[in-house]
Amino acid sequence: MMRLGTRLKCIENSPEVHRELAEGIGSLPGWCKGVRRKKTKTRRKIIEGSRKAYRELYGPRIKLKHWAKVLDDAMKARYVFAKTSPKVSGRSLGIRREIARGRL
């Protein structure tokens, strides 16, 4: 807050103060854009570097739709095993569920 005359005025509500600040610091709008651009570039470099490091350690990433296919195949194999296993017969639904979840 600034004291202008006998009244207190907030900077947000005072267009005169805004005008004076903008004229006094002419490079402020460009400086803000430059800093934002620099921070964005730095962030992109950091993310890109971390992705490269991740790929080097763990190999390429599998996309979500591929994961769904991999998981679907695994669940299908467990389900088929639970249906055809001699251990699972008749009404042993609990054991069938455990086999389907991969516990046995």
Coordinates of C-alpha atoms in Angstrom, one line a residue:
M1 CA 0.0 0.0 0.0
M2 CA 1.1 3.6 -0.7
R3 CA 0.2 6.8 1.0
L4 CA -0.8 9.3 -1.7
G5 CA -2.0 12.6 -0.2
T6 CA -4.1 12.0 2.8
R7 CA -5.7 8.7 1.7
L8 CA -4.3 5.2 1.5
K9 CA -4.6 3.7 -2.0
C10 CA -3.8 0.2 -3.0
I11 CA -1.5 -0.3 -6.0
E12 CA -3.9 -2.6 -7.7
N13 CA -6.6 0.1 -7.7
S14 CA -4.4 3.0 -8.7
P15 CA -3.9 3.5 -12.5
E16 CA -1.5 6.4 -11.9
V17 CA 0.9 4.2 -9.9
H18 CA 0.7 1.5 -12.6
R19 CA 1.5 4.0 -15.3
E20 CA 4.5 5.4 -13.4
L21 CA 5.9 1.9 -12.7
A22 CA 5.5 0.9 -16.4
E23 CA 7.2 4.1 -17.5
G24 CA 10.0 3.8 -14.9
I25 CA 10.8 0.2 -15.7
G26 CA 10.4 0.0 -19.4
S27 CA 12.0 -3.4 -19.8
L28 CA 9.8 -5.1 -17.2
P29 CA 7.2 -6.7 -19.6
G30 CA 10.0 -8.0 -21.9
W31 CA 12.0 -9.2 -19.0
C32 CA 9.1 -11.2 -17.6
K33 CA 8.6 -12.9 -21.0
G34 CA 12.3 -13.6 -21.3
V35 CA 12.4 -15.2 -17.9
R36 CA 9.3 -17.3 -18.6
R37 CA 10.8 -18.4 -21.9
K38 CA 14.1 -19.3 -20.3
K39 CA 12.4 -21.2 -17.5
T40 CA 10.3 -23.1 -20.0
K41 CA 13.5 -24.1 -22.0
T42 CA 15.3 -25.2 -18.9
R43 CA 12.3 -27.3 -17.8
R44 CA 12.1 -28.9 -21.2
K45 CA 15.8 -29.7 -21.1
I46 CA 15.5 -31.3 -17.7
I47 CA 12.5 -33.4 -18.7
E48 CA 14.2 -34.5 -21.9
G49 CA 17.3 -35.5 -20.0
S50 CA 15.4 -37.4 -17.4
R51 CA 13.5 -39.3 -20.2
K52 CA 16.7 -40.2 -21.9
A53 CA 18.2 -41.4 -18.6
Y54 CA 15.0 -43.5 -17.9
R55 CA 15.2 -45.1 -21.4
E56 CA 18.8 -45.9 -20.9
L57 CA 18.1 -47.6 -17.6
Y58 CA 14.8 -49.3 -18.2
G59 CA 14.4 -49.5 -22.0
P60 CA 11.7 -47.8 -24.1
R61 CA 8.4 -47.0 -22.5
I62 CA 5.3 -49.0 -23.3
K63 CA 2.3 -46.9 -24.3
L64 CA -0.9 -47.3 -22.4
K65 CA -2.8 -49.2 -25.1
H66 CA 0.1 -51.7 -25.4
W67 CA 0.0 -52.2 -21.6
A68 CA -3.7 -52.9 -21.8
K69 CA -3.0 -55.6 -24.4
V70 CA -0.2 -57.1 -22.3
L71 CA -2.3 -57.2 -19.2
D72 CA -5.3 -58.6 -21.1
D73 CA -3.1 -61.4 -22.5
A74 CA -1.8 -62.2 -19.0
M75 CA -5.3 -62.2 -17.4
K76 CA -6.6 -64.3 -20.3
A77 CA -3.8 -66.9 -19.7
R78 CA -4.6 -67.0 -16.0
Y79 CA -8.3 -67.4 -16.6
V80 CA -7.7 -70.2 -19.1
F81 CA -5.4 -71.9 -16.6
A82 CA -8.0 -71.6 -13.8
K83 CA -10.7 -73.1 -16.0
T84 CA -8.6 -76.1 -17.2
S85 CA -6.5 -76.8 -14.1
P86 CA -7.2 -80.2 -12.5
K87 CA -6.7 -78.6 -9.1
V88 CA -9.7 -76.3 -9.8
S89 CA -12.8 -78.4 -10.2
G90 CA -16.4 -78.2 -9.4
R91 CA -17.4 -75.5 -7.0
S92 CA -14.0 -74.4 -5.7
L93 CA -14.6 -70.8 -6.7
G94 CA -12.2 -69.4 -4.1
I95 CA -9.2 -71.4 -5.4
R96 CA -10.1 -70.5 -8.9
R97 CA -10.1 -66.8 -8.0
E98 CA -6.7 -67.2 -6.3
I99 CA -5.2 -68.8 -9.3
A100 CA -6.7 -66.2 -11.6
R101 CA -5.1 -63.5 -9.5
G102 CA -1.8 -65.3 -9.6
R103 CA -1.6 -66.2 -5.9
L104 CA -1.1 -69.9 -6.4

